[in-house]
């Protein structure tokens, strides 16, 4: 018997099947200097925090280093420390502004491990609520999100 629970996100199929840009999106977004357009919540010295444009749940964020690397063991001590600090602050901000029941926090290194942007390492911060994955995506291919990306951006950013 399999007691595991799956986090299904069929709405992400649009991203999976879409043509990917030639340049690394996680390198180009911070260089564009339009934080609101790219939903960049916070800029640190070595890394930054942004909303995932194809979220699993409301408030799904990414922490990415500015430096282009795909390997965890290539991160510097400074990058690791700042990524941990920004992750902690992001969790605190979401707890305060959205009151989730828990979080999934982690990374997928490499395409075979499930990384959607495998060439640029990044951490996921996924807020979770009881019943956040319901029948709508499975039956109708519809994702029920309580906020738009812009609203989630303002909600989290206002308390970060």
PDB file of C-alpha atoms in Angstrom, residues 38-39 49-56 59-63 125 149:
ATOM      1  CA  UNK A  38       8.968  39.893 -12.436  1.00  0.00           C
ATOM      2  CA  UNK A  39       7.412  39.669  -8.953  1.00  0.00           C
ATOM      3  CA  UNK A  49      13.424  36.152  -3.775  1.00  0.00           C
ATOM      4  CA  UNK A  50      10.586  36.078  -6.295  1.00  0.00           C
ATOM      5  CA  UNK A  51       7.154  34.577  -6.763  1.00  0.00           C
ATOM      6  CA  UNK A  52       7.041  31.509  -8.984  1.00  0.00           C
ATOM      7  CA  UNK A  53       5.186  32.490 -12.162  1.00  0.00           C
ATOM      8  CA  UNK A  54       3.822  28.916 -12.403  1.00  0.00           C
ATOM      9  CA  UNK A  55       3.016  28.243  -8.733  1.00  0.00           C
ATOM     10  CA  UNK A  56       2.015  24.963  -7.127  1.00  0.00           C
ATOM     11  CA  UNK A  59       2.533  32.302  -2.418  1.00  0.00           C
ATOM     12  CA  UNK A  60       4.949  29.780  -4.021  1.00  0.00           C
ATOM     13  CA  UNK A  61       8.332  31.546  -4.050  1.00  0.00           C
ATOM     14  CA  UNK A  62      11.835  30.896  -5.370  1.00  0.00           C
ATOM     15  CA  UNK A  63      15.185  31.914  -3.882  1.00  0.00           C
ATOM     16  CA  UNK A 125       9.203  27.744  -0.762  1.00  0.00           C
ATOM     17  CA  UNK A 149       0.161  36.717  -8.678  1.00  0.00           C
TER      18      UNK A 149
END
